[in-house]
């Protein structure tokens, strides 16, 4: 019981840490794009850095298990997972981030609980009973998450002053991305970017669900993570060459761009993917996805402080709806977990009661036999 509570605490802590790391990813990536690096080249550098970090560690730590990874069927699954959840999702996401802002990208990511829940429901990894309180809470939470995303996307409201006017990372071009200053053309670009973010998050949600199923078949999180990093690095190189054939623009400078590559490659891809795989294996894909609204709250403050992005009232209202949806889904899942544990406890108590009854019955039988032996001995002595 204590071990189960310890694992639950670790899962909650890891989920929060992952969202903090993703906050840094939103801010650093947007700052790098504002400095002019090609998004496809950036993703290739990110995945290459992660592969360089993780591959030697995996070869040393998991050398005894490498043979099991050489199954053509498993390698094909990992290749396709990397293609959908990393190469396609990340490239699409970064193109959309270049069109919008870190706050909007983080806000749109909060549609993941709804999308992941739908995918898990279709793949029969999750179930819902609308008439039960837990099922109604999960559905209400998903609805609140979707409502929050829609509010953020379509309602701006009054603009709030940046937390820090002397921003550290943004450039003059970054300020032009503010929705309040958008022209008709830039507004269409903003809508297109938001649509691309949602599409990228759908691919990401599908990847989370499919990875959860793969880890049941092959539970080695380190090798699964490293194999996908290597596959995605190769795939992203092909995409980057197709998008930017002028290799003079591939050069990294000693500025925020290099810092963003190192952070996203070593910390986000290298560390977070492993922690995420551990969390998905422990608590399931929907549990992990429901924590994504926290990154919106963190990113809204961080982007305002570091990038001097303008935050609107609509973002705050949407954030409140997202947090309400988060805790509604968590409450529903917690209630379902307690309902599943209760029958097990009842069965254990029933078995213990039966065992106690059997023990008492055996004790009585032994007592009667002892009395019979004593009586027999007494009769023999009298004779």
mmCIF file of C-alpha atoms in Angstrom:
data_model
loop_
_atom_site.group_PDB
_atom_site.id
_atom_site.type_symbol
_atom_site.label_atom_id
_atom_site.label_comp_id
_atom_site.label_asym_id
_atom_site.label_seq_id
_atom_site.Cartn_x
_atom_site.Cartn_y
_atom_site.Cartn_z
ATOM 1 C CA UNK A 1 0.000 0.000 0.000
ATOM 2 C CA UNK A 2 2.841 2.388 0.902
ATOM 3 C CA UNK A 3 4.609 1.545 -2.359
ATOM 4 C CA UNK A 4 1.438 2.344 -4.345
ATOM 5 C CA UNK A 5 1.109 5.726 -2.580
ATOM 6 C CA UNK A 6 4.780 6.440 -3.295
ATOM 7 C CA UNK A 7 4.319 5.656 -7.008
ATOM 8 C CA UNK A 8 1.231 7.889 -7.149
ATOM 9 C CA UNK A 9 3.174 10.763 -5.578
ATOM 10 C CA UNK A 10 6.009 10.269 -8.065
ATOM 11 C CA UNK A 11 3.562 10.272 -10.988
ATOM 12 C CA UNK A 12 2.033 13.584 -9.850
ATOM 13 C CA UNK A 13 5.449 15.158 -9.295
ATOM 14 C CA UNK A 14 6.783 14.012 -12.670
ATOM 15 C CA UNK A 15 3.682 15.307 -14.465
ATOM 16 C CA UNK A 16 4.227 18.779 -12.947
ATOM 17 C CA UNK A 17 7.965 18.772 -13.727
ATOM 18 C CA UNK A 18 7.249 17.838 -17.343
ATOM 19 C CA UNK A 19 4.878 20.792 -17.706
ATOM 20 C CA UNK A 20 7.514 23.146 -16.293
ATOM 21 C CA UNK A 21 10.028 21.828 -18.827
ATOM 22 C CA UNK A 22 7.502 22.297 -21.638
ATOM 23 C CA UNK A 23 7.040 25.902 -20.498
ATOM 24 C CA UNK A 24 10.718 26.496 -21.172
ATOM 25 C CA UNK A 25 10.312 24.818 -24.559
ATOM 26 C CA UNK A 26 7.517 27.226 -25.592
ATOM 27 C CA UNK A 27 9.489 30.316 -24.554
ATOM 28 C CA UNK A 28 12.914 29.292 -25.898
ATOM 29 C CA UNK A 29 11.532 27.973 -29.204
ATOM 30 C CA UNK A 30 9.533 31.132 -29.894
ATOM 31 C CA UNK A 31 12.559 33.278 -29.069
ATOM 32 C CA UNK A 32 14.716 31.238 -31.469
ATOM 33 C CA UNK A 33 12.186 31.568 -34.294
ATOM 34 C CA UNK A 34 11.984 35.302 -33.700
ATOM 35 C CA UNK A 35 15.739 35.366 -34.295
ATOM 36 C CA UNK A 36 15.237 33.829 -37.751
ATOM 37 C CA UNK A 37 16.210 30.144 -37.597
ATOM 38 C CA UNK A 38 14.318 27.829 -39.951
ATOM 39 C CA UNK A 39 11.811 25.740 -37.985
ATOM 40 C CA UNK A 40 12.664 22.477 -39.806
ATOM 41 C CA UNK A 41 16.396 22.971 -39.266
ATOM 42 C CA UNK A 42 15.718 23.745 -35.604
ATOM 43 C CA UNK A 43 13.801 20.466 -35.102
ATOM 44 C CA UNK A 44 16.593 18.473 -36.771
ATOM 45 C CA UNK A 45 19.213 20.007 -34.458
ATOM 46 C CA UNK A 46 16.957 19.342 -31.493
ATOM 47 C CA UNK A 47 16.481 15.649 -32.282
ATOM 48 C CA UNK A 48 20.143 15.198 -33.246
ATOM 49 C CA UNK A 49 21.253 16.680 -29.902
ATOM 50 C CA UNK A 50 18.907 14.342 -28.045
ATOM 51 C CA UNK A 51 20.162 11.327 -29.994
ATOM 52 C CA UNK A 52 23.809 12.213 -29.332
ATOM 53 C CA UNK A 53 23.032 12.439 -25.622
ATOM 54 C CA UNK A 54 20.859 9.343 -25.225
ATOM 55 C CA UNK A 55 22.336 6.833 -27.677
ATOM 56 C CA UNK A 56 25.645 6.204 -25.802
ATOM 57 C CA UNK A 57 23.761 5.951 -22.499
ATOM 58 C CA UNK A 58 21.361 3.396 -23.944
ATOM 59 C CA UNK A 59 24.156 1.348 -25.541
ATOM 60 C CA UNK A 60 25.913 1.072 -22.180
ATOM 61 C CA UNK A 61 22.955 0.729 -19.818
ATOM 62 C CA UNK A 62 20.748 -1.474 -22.002
ATOM 63 C CA UNK A 63 23.299 -3.470 -23.991
ATOM 64 C CA UNK A 64 21.831 -6.768 -22.711
ATOM 65 C CA UNK A 65 18.389 -5.841 -24.037
ATOM 66 C CA UNK A 66 19.455 -4.518 -27.447
ATOM 67 C CA UNK A 67 18.802 -7.825 -29.176
ATOM 68 C CA UNK A 68 15.102 -7.658 -28.277
ATOM 69 C CA UNK A 69 14.915 -4.274 -30.039
ATOM 70 C CA UNK A 70 16.093 -5.742 -33.354
ATOM 71 C CA UNK A 71 12.710 -7.257 -34.157
ATOM 72 C CA UNK A 72 11.641 -5.874 -37.571
ATOM 73 C CA UNK A 73 8.048 -5.588 -36.358
ATOM 74 C CA UNK A 74 9.035 -3.566 -33.293
ATOM 75 C CA UNK A 75 11.417 -1.339 -35.279
ATOM 76 C CA UNK A 76 8.652 -0.596 -37.786
ATOM 77 C CA UNK A 77 6.299 0.394 -34.972
ATOM 78 C CA UNK A 78 8.922 2.682 -33.449
ATOM 79 C CA UNK A 79 9.671 4.235 -36.855
ATOM 80 C CA UNK A 80 5.978 5.000 -37.435
ATOM 81 C CA UNK A 81 5.549 6.312 -33.890
ATOM 82 C CA UNK A 82 8.506 8.645 -34.394
ATOM 83 C CA UNK A 83 7.113 9.781 -37.748
ATOM 84 C CA UNK A 84 3.648 10.623 -36.366
ATOM 85 C CA UNK A 85 4.346 11.794 -32.830
ATOM 86 C CA UNK A 86 7.717 13.515 -33.215
ATOM 87 C CA UNK A 87 8.621 14.365 -36.822
ATOM 88 C CA UNK A 88 5.153 15.310 -38.080
ATOM 89 C CA UNK A 89 3.848 16.725 -34.804
ATOM 90 C CA UNK A 90 6.900 18.795 -33.870
ATOM 91 C CA UNK A 91 7.491 20.232 -37.338
ATOM 92 C CA UNK A 92 3.836 21.177 -37.672
ATOM 93 C CA UNK A 93 3.818 22.614 -34.166
ATOM 94 C CA UNK A 94 6.908 24.755 -34.721
ATOM 95 C CA UNK A 95 5.600 26.139 -38.007
ATOM 96 C CA UNK A 96 2.409 27.137 -36.184
ATOM 97 C CA UNK A 97 4.410 28.619 -33.308
ATOM 98 C CA UNK A 98 6.239 30.792 -35.821
ATOM 99 C CA UNK A 99 2.834 32.071 -36.998
ATOM 100 C CA UNK A 100 1.421 32.755 -33.523
ATOM 101 C CA UNK A 101 2.903 33.127 -30.030
ATOM 102 C CA UNK A 102 4.131 31.017 -27.126
ATOM 103 C CA UNK A 103 0.978 31.764 -25.121
ATOM 104 C CA UNK A 104 -1.392 30.731 -27.913
ATOM 105 C CA UNK A 105 0.639 27.603 -28.660
ATOM 106 C CA UNK A 106 0.528 26.584 -25.018
ATOM 107 C CA UNK A 107 -3.186 27.406 -24.786
ATOM 108 C CA UNK A 108 -4.086 25.334 -27.855
ATOM 109 C CA UNK A 109 -2.083 22.435 -26.429
ATOM 110 C CA UNK A 110 -4.687 22.205 -23.682
ATOM 111 C CA UNK A 111 -7.030 20.546 -26.151
ATOM 112 C CA UNK A 112 -4.891 17.433 -25.601
ATOM 113 C CA UNK A 113 -6.963 16.050 -22.693
ATOM 114 C CA UNK A 114 -10.072 16.028 -24.882
ATOM 115 C CA UNK A 115 -8.315 14.633 -27.934
ATOM 116 C CA UNK A 116 -6.342 12.025 -25.975
ATOM 117 C CA UNK A 117 -9.460 10.915 -24.129
ATOM 118 C CA UNK A 118 -11.289 10.446 -27.443
ATOM 119 C CA UNK A 119 -8.413 8.423 -28.929
ATOM 120 C CA UNK A 120 -8.127 6.302 -25.775
ATOM 121 C CA UNK A 121 -11.881 5.747 -25.825
ATOM 122 C CA UNK A 122 -11.789 4.616 -29.471
ATOM 123 C CA UNK A 123 -8.893 2.234 -28.739
ATOM 124 C CA UNK A 124 -10.742 0.906 -25.653
ATOM 125 C CA UNK A 125 -8.000 2.063 -23.283
ATOM 126 C CA UNK A 126 -10.515 4.253 -21.429
ATOM 127 C CA UNK A 127 -14.175 3.803 -20.576
ATOM 128 C CA UNK A 128 -16.851 6.255 -19.516
ATOM 129 C CA UNK A 129 -20.245 5.841 -17.889
ATOM 130 C CA UNK A 130 -22.152 9.087 -18.504
ATOM 131 C CA UNK A 131 -24.751 8.280 -15.842
ATOM 132 C CA UNK A 132 -22.155 7.830 -13.111
ATOM 133 C CA UNK A 133 -20.697 10.795 -11.236
ATOM 134 C CA UNK A 134 -17.141 9.920 -12.336
ATOM 135 C CA UNK A 135 -18.138 9.588 -15.988
ATOM 136 C CA UNK A 136 -20.075 12.865 -15.882
ATOM 137 C CA UNK A 137 -17.063 14.577 -14.283
ATOM 138 C CA UNK A 138 -14.718 13.321 -17.023
ATOM 139 C CA UNK A 139 -17.079 14.462 -19.779
ATOM 140 C CA UNK A 140 -17.585 17.827 -18.059
ATOM 141 C CA UNK A 141 -13.814 18.226 -17.733
ATOM 142 C CA UNK A 142 -13.261 17.530 -21.421
ATOM 143 C CA UNK A 143 -16.025 20.016 -22.306
ATOM 144 C CA UNK A 144 -14.480 22.685 -20.088
ATOM 145 C CA UNK A 145 -11.077 22.132 -21.722
ATOM 146 C CA UNK A 146 -12.571 22.569 -25.175
ATOM 147 C CA UNK A 147 -14.507 25.642 -24.047
ATOM 148 C CA UNK A 148 -11.316 27.143 -22.644
ATOM 149 C CA UNK A 149 -9.449 26.626 -25.901
ATOM 150 C CA UNK A 150 -12.298 28.191 -27.907
ATOM 151 C CA UNK A 151 -12.402 31.221 -25.608
ATOM 152 C CA UNK A 152 -8.661 31.757 -25.981
ATOM 153 C CA UNK A 153 -8.808 31.332 -29.760
ATOM 154 C CA UNK A 154 -11.802 33.564 -30.525
ATOM 155 C CA UNK A 155 -12.084 36.037 -27.664
ATOM 156 C CA UNK A 156 -9.255 38.477 -27.023
ATOM 157 C CA UNK A 157 -10.744 40.989 -24.615
ATOM 158 C CA UNK A 158 -8.814 43.885 -23.104
ATOM 159 C CA UNK A 159 -5.020 43.685 -23.272
ATOM 160 C CA UNK A 160 -3.015 43.506 -20.066
ATOM 161 C CA UNK A 161 0.371 45.160 -19.655
ATOM 162 C CA UNK A 162 3.445 42.885 -19.844
ATOM 163 C CA UNK A 163 4.943 41.820 -16.533
ATOM 164 C CA UNK A 164 8.402 42.912 -17.641
ATOM 165 C CA UNK A 165 8.888 45.666 -20.227
ATOM 166 C CA UNK A 166 12.640 44.978 -20.491
ATOM 167 C CA UNK A 167 12.287 41.530 -22.029
ATOM 168 C CA UNK A 168 15.285 39.252 -22.327
ATOM 169 C CA UNK A 169 14.728 37.191 -25.495
ATOM 170 C CA UNK A 170 12.245 38.789 -27.882
ATOM 171 C CA UNK A 171 13.063 40.985 -30.868
ATOM 172 C CA UNK A 172 11.197 43.872 -32.405
ATOM 173 C CA UNK A 173 9.521 41.442 -34.772
ATOM 174 C CA UNK A 174 8.030 39.520 -31.909
ATOM 175 C CA UNK A 175 5.830 42.371 -30.855
ATOM 176 C CA UNK A 176 4.188 42.354 -34.251
ATOM 177 C CA UNK A 177 2.763 38.951 -33.482
ATOM 178 C CA UNK A 178 0.394 40.335 -30.866
ATOM 179 C CA UNK A 179 -3.222 39.557 -31.815
ATOM 180 C CA UNK A 180 -4.434 43.045 -30.928
ATOM 181 C CA UNK A 181 -2.242 44.542 -33.626
ATOM 182 C CA UNK A 182 -3.064 41.965 -36.269
ATOM 183 C CA UNK A 183 -4.158 43.105 -39.707
ATOM 184 C CA UNK A 184 -6.587 41.130 -41.873
ATOM 185 C CA UNK A 185 -3.721 39.199 -43.462
ATOM 186 C CA UNK A 186 -1.916 38.534 -40.198
ATOM 187 C CA UNK A 187 -5.226 37.554 -38.591
ATOM 188 C CA UNK A 188 -5.667 34.855 -41.237
ATOM 189 C CA UNK A 189 -2.106 33.728 -40.544
ATOM 190 C CA UNK A 190 -2.968 33.621 -36.841
ATOM 191 C CA UNK A 191 -6.033 31.441 -37.500
ATOM 192 C CA UNK A 192 -4.003 29.167 -39.776
ATOM 193 C CA UNK A 193 -1.334 28.854 -37.115
ATOM 194 C CA UNK A 194 -3.941 27.970 -34.479
ATOM 195 C CA UNK A 195 -5.408 25.305 -36.769
ATOM 196 C CA UNK A 196 -1.944 23.824 -37.347
ATOM 197 C CA UNK A 197 -1.332 23.719 -33.577
ATOM 198 C CA UNK A 198 -4.562 21.775 -33.048
ATOM 199 C CA UNK A 199 -3.602 19.365 -35.848
ATOM 200 C CA UNK A 200 -0.136 18.921 -34.340
ATOM 201 C CA UNK A 201 -1.671 18.228 -30.941
ATOM 202 C CA UNK A 202 -3.955 15.600 -32.455
ATOM 203 C CA UNK A 203 -0.883 13.798 -33.782
ATOM 204 C CA UNK A 204 0.811 14.215 -30.404
ATOM 205 C CA UNK A 205 -2.233 12.832 -28.551
ATOM 206 C CA UNK A 206 -2.386 9.838 -30.882
ATOM 207 C CA UNK A 207 1.322 9.256 -30.221
ATOM 208 C CA UNK A 208 0.786 9.296 -26.445
ATOM 209 C CA UNK A 209 -2.007 6.716 -26.687
ATOM 210 C CA UNK A 210 -0.135 4.431 -29.097
ATOM 211 C CA UNK A 211 3.032 4.662 -27.020
ATOM 212 C CA UNK A 212 1.012 3.592 -23.987
ATOM 213 C CA UNK A 213 -0.034 0.462 -25.848
ATOM 214 C CA UNK A 214 3.516 -0.195 -27.095
ATOM 215 C CA UNK A 215 4.957 0.033 -23.576
ATOM 216 C CA UNK A 216 2.647 -2.770 -22.492
ATOM 217 C CA UNK A 217 4.183 -4.967 -25.177
ATOM 218 C CA UNK A 218 7.760 -3.707 -24.778
ATOM 219 C CA UNK A 219 8.186 -1.970 -21.378
ATOM 220 C CA UNK A 220 11.796 -0.818 -21.824
ATOM 221 C CA UNK A 221 11.275 2.964 -21.715
ATOM 222 C CA UNK A 222 14.919 3.865 -22.377
ATOM 223 C CA UNK A 223 15.237 1.902 -25.624
ATOM 224 C CA UNK A 224 11.807 3.013 -26.823
ATOM 225 C CA UNK A 225 12.760 6.663 -26.237
ATOM 226 C CA UNK A 226 16.212 6.426 -27.830
ATOM 227 C CA UNK A 227 15.017 4.497 -30.893
ATOM 228 C CA UNK A 228 12.352 7.108 -31.581
ATOM 229 C CA UNK A 229 14.876 9.931 -31.123
ATOM 230 C CA UNK A 230 17.257 8.382 -33.657
ATOM 231 C CA UNK A 231 14.492 7.631 -36.168
ATOM 232 C CA UNK A 232 13.060 11.146 -35.821
ATOM 233 C CA UNK A 233 16.515 12.734 -36.265
ATOM 234 C CA UNK A 234 16.890 10.983 -39.625
ATOM 235 C CA UNK A 235 13.336 11.864 -40.651
ATOM 236 C CA UNK A 236 13.746 15.504 -39.565
ATOM 237 C CA UNK A 237 17.012 15.782 -41.534
ATOM 238 C CA UNK A 238 15.178 14.771 -44.711
ATOM 239 C CA UNK A 239 12.433 17.321 -43.971
ATOM 240 C CA UNK A 240 14.986 20.064 -43.204
ATOM 241 C CA UNK A 241 16.955 19.461 -46.414
ATOM 242 C CA UNK A 242 13.720 19.623 -48.416
ATOM 243 C CA UNK A 243 12.677 22.866 -46.689
ATOM 244 C CA UNK A 244 16.054 24.671 -46.554
ATOM 245 C CA UNK A 245 18.669 23.743 -49.147
ATOM 246 C CA UNK A 246 20.905 26.724 -48.429
ATOM 247 C CA UNK A 247 23.248 25.167 -45.851
ATOM 248 C CA UNK A 248 24.721 28.560 -44.992
ATOM 249 C CA UNK A 249 21.474 29.205 -43.089
ATOM 250 C CA UNK A 250 22.012 26.065 -41.015
ATOM 251 C CA UNK A 251 24.813 27.711 -39.051
ATOM 252 C CA UNK A 252 24.189 28.056 -35.324
ATOM 253 C CA UNK A 253 25.175 31.296 -33.621
ATOM 254 C CA UNK A 254 26.118 31.855 -29.995
ATOM 255 C CA UNK A 255 22.769 33.352 -29.047
ATOM 256 C CA UNK A 256 19.321 32.270 -27.894
ATOM 257 C CA UNK A 257 19.090 29.942 -30.915
ATOM 258 C CA UNK A 258 21.896 27.696 -29.664
ATOM 259 C CA UNK A 259 20.473 27.785 -26.134
ATOM 260 C CA UNK A 260 17.052 26.781 -27.476
ATOM 261 C CA UNK A 261 18.525 23.858 -29.444
ATOM 262 C CA UNK A 262 20.446 22.578 -26.429
ATOM 263 C CA UNK A 263 17.493 22.994 -24.081
ATOM 264 C CA UNK A 264 14.902 21.381 -26.331
ATOM 265 C CA UNK A 265 17.282 18.634 -27.451
ATOM 266 C CA UNK A 266 18.916 17.686 -24.159
ATOM 267 C CA UNK A 267 16.257 18.578 -21.614
ATOM 268 C CA UNK A 268 12.930 18.332 -23.465
ATOM 269 C CA UNK A 269 13.623 15.434 -25.815
ATOM 270 C CA UNK A 270 16.348 13.750 -23.798
ATOM 271 C CA UNK A 271 14.807 13.951 -20.335
ATOM 272 C CA UNK A 272 11.111 14.757 -20.703
ATOM 273 C CA UNK A 273 10.285 11.970 -23.153
ATOM 274 C CA UNK A 274 11.682 9.409 -20.735
ATOM 275 C CA UNK A 275 9.784 10.914 -17.783
ATOM 276 C CA UNK A 276 6.651 11.079 -19.902
ATOM 277 C CA UNK A 277 6.976 7.426 -20.905
ATOM 278 C CA UNK A 278 7.363 6.490 -17.227
ATOM 279 C CA UNK A 279 4.279 8.514 -16.282
ATOM 280 C CA UNK A 280 2.176 7.058 -19.130
ATOM 281 C CA UNK A 281 3.188 3.540 -18.157
ATOM 282 C CA UNK A 282 2.375 4.174 -14.479
ATOM 283 C CA UNK A 283 -0.907 6.114 -14.701
ATOM 284 C CA UNK A 284 -2.070 5.957 -18.332
ATOM 285 C CA UNK A 285 -2.132 8.453 -21.239
ATOM 286 C CA UNK A 286 -5.195 10.444 -20.184
ATOM 287 C CA UNK A 287 -3.751 11.103 -16.705
ATOM 288 C CA UNK A 288 -0.640 12.616 -18.268
ATOM 289 C CA UNK A 289 -2.560 14.670 -20.820
ATOM 290 C CA UNK A 290 -4.834 16.222 -18.199
ATOM 291 C CA UNK A 291 -1.871 18.059 -16.663
ATOM 292 C CA UNK A 292 -1.180 20.113 -19.798
ATOM 293 C CA UNK A 293 -3.266 23.142 -18.642
ATOM 294 C CA UNK A 294 -0.576 23.854 -16.068
ATOM 295 C CA UNK A 295 1.932 24.630 -18.799
ATOM 296 C CA UNK A 296 -0.449 27.299 -20.125
ATOM 297 C CA UNK A 297 -0.454 29.111 -16.799
ATOM 298 C CA UNK A 298 3.332 28.897 -16.558
ATOM 299 C CA UNK A 299 3.841 29.921 -20.195
ATOM 300 C CA UNK A 300 1.454 32.882 -19.990
ATOM 301 C CA UNK A 301 3.542 34.390 -17.194
ATOM 302 C CA UNK A 302 6.934 33.387 -18.632
ATOM 303 C CA UNK A 303 6.224 34.665 -22.164
ATOM 304 C CA UNK A 304 5.008 37.959 -20.733
ATOM 305 C CA UNK A 305 8.097 38.266 -18.542
ATOM 306 C CA UNK A 306 10.784 37.080 -20.986
ATOM 307 C CA UNK A 307 9.244 37.827 -24.419
ATOM 308 C CA UNK A 308 7.078 40.817 -23.438
ATOM 309 C CA UNK A 309 4.050 39.193 -25.082
ATOM 310 C CA UNK A 310 0.722 40.916 -24.498
ATOM 311 C CA UNK A 311 -1.752 38.817 -22.497
ATOM 312 C CA UNK A 312 -5.489 39.379 -23.063
ATOM 313 C CA UNK A 313 -8.441 38.849 -20.764
ATOM 314 C CA UNK A 314 -9.644 36.038 -23.019
ATOM 315 C CA UNK A 315 -6.498 34.074 -22.217
ATOM 316 C CA UNK A 316 -7.130 34.399 -18.485
ATOM 317 C CA UNK A 317 -10.795 33.366 -18.783
ATOM 318 C CA UNK A 318 -9.830 30.430 -20.977
ATOM 319 C CA UNK A 319 -7.099 29.456 -18.526
ATOM 320 C CA UNK A 320 -9.624 29.332 -15.677
ATOM 321 C CA UNK A 321 -11.876 27.050 -17.723
ATOM 322 C CA UNK A 322 -8.914 24.823 -18.572
ATOM 323 C CA UNK A 323 -7.846 24.449 -14.948
ATOM 324 C CA UNK A 324 -11.453 23.672 -13.955
ATOM 325 C CA UNK A 325 -11.563 21.018 -16.675
ATOM 326 C CA UNK A 326 -8.252 19.591 -15.489
ATOM 327 C CA UNK A 327 -9.435 19.000 -11.933
ATOM 328 C CA UNK A 328 -12.823 17.722 -13.080
ATOM 329 C CA UNK A 329 -11.169 14.988 -15.150
ATOM 330 C CA UNK A 330 -8.726 14.177 -12.356
ATOM 331 C CA UNK A 331 -11.568 13.898 -9.852
ATOM 332 C CA UNK A 332 -13.459 11.543 -12.162
ATOM 333 C CA UNK A 333 -10.418 9.321 -12.662
ATOM 334 C CA UNK A 334 -9.680 9.319 -8.930
ATOM 335 C CA UNK A 335 -13.247 8.286 -8.131
ATOM 336 C CA UNK A 336 -13.057 5.468 -10.698
ATOM 337 C CA UNK A 337 -9.763 4.257 -9.203
ATOM 338 C CA UNK A 338 -11.274 4.199 -5.703
ATOM 339 C CA UNK A 339 -14.261 2.244 -7.006
ATOM 340 C CA UNK A 340 -11.931 -0.350 -8.521
ATOM 341 C CA UNK A 341 -9.911 -0.662 -5.304
ATOM 342 C CA UNK A 342 -12.978 -1.054 -3.065
ATOM 343 C CA UNK A 343 -14.135 -4.467 -4.457
ATOM 344 C CA UNK A 344 -10.580 -5.763 -4.082
ATOM 345 C CA UNK A 345 -10.525 -4.663 -0.427
ATOM 346 C CA UNK A 346 -13.903 -6.295 0.133
ATOM 347 C CA UNK A 347 -12.652 -9.528 -1.395
ATOM 348 C CA UNK A 348 -9.562 -9.428 0.805
ATOM 349 C CA UNK A 349 -11.652 -8.780 3.922
ATOM 350 C CA UNK A 350 -14.052 -11.578 2.999
ATOM 351 C CA UNK A 351 -11.175 -13.973 2.447
ATOM 352 C CA UNK A 352 -9.638 -12.948 5.769
ATOM 353 C CA UNK A 353 -12.960 -13.508 7.513
ATOM 354 C CA UNK A 354 -13.292 -16.953 5.970
ATOM 355 C CA UNK A 355 -9.734 -17.743 6.988
ATOM 356 C CA UNK A 356 -10.455 -16.601 10.532
ATOM 357 C CA UNK A 357 -13.603 -18.712 10.652
ATOM 358 C CA UNK A 358 -11.695 -21.715 9.350
ATOM 359 C CA UNK A 359 -8.962 -21.124 11.899
ATOM 360 C CA UNK A 360 -11.477 -20.857 14.709
ATOM 361 C CA UNK A 361 -13.198 -24.018 13.527
ATOM 362 C CA UNK A 362 -9.896 -25.908 13.365
ATOM 363 C CA UNK A 363 -8.990 -24.619 16.829
ATOM 364 C CA UNK A 364 -12.271 -25.905 18.226
ATOM 365 C CA UNK A 365 -11.735 -29.268 16.578
ATOM 366 C CA UNK A 366 -8.245 -29.525 18.095
ATOM 367 C CA UNK A 367 -9.638 -28.568 21.507
ATOM 368 C CA UNK A 368 -12.316 -31.274 21.305
ATOM 369 C CA UNK A 369 -9.732 -33.864 20.240
ATOM 370 C CA UNK A 370 -7.494 -32.879 23.156
ATOM 371 C CA UNK A 371 -10.421 -33.261 25.532
ATOM 372 C CA UNK A 372 -11.205 -36.690 24.093
ATOM 373 C CA UNK A 373 -7.547 -37.766 24.564
ATOM 374 C CA UNK A 374 -7.566 -36.537 28.165
ATOM 375 C CA UNK A 375 -10.786 -38.372 28.844
ATOM 376 C CA UNK A 376 -9.429 -41.574 27.320
ATOM 377 C CA UNK A 377 -6.244 -41.299 29.384
ATOM 378 C CA UNK A 378 -8.289 -40.789 32.537
ATOM 379 C CA UNK A 379 -10.408 -43.870 31.777
ATOM 380 C CA UNK A 380 -7.248 -45.977 31.174
ATOM 381 C CA UNK A 381 -5.777 -44.824 34.504
ATOM 382 C CA UNK A 382 -8.997 -45.688 36.309
ATOM 383 C CA UNK A 383 -9.007 -49.132 34.759
#
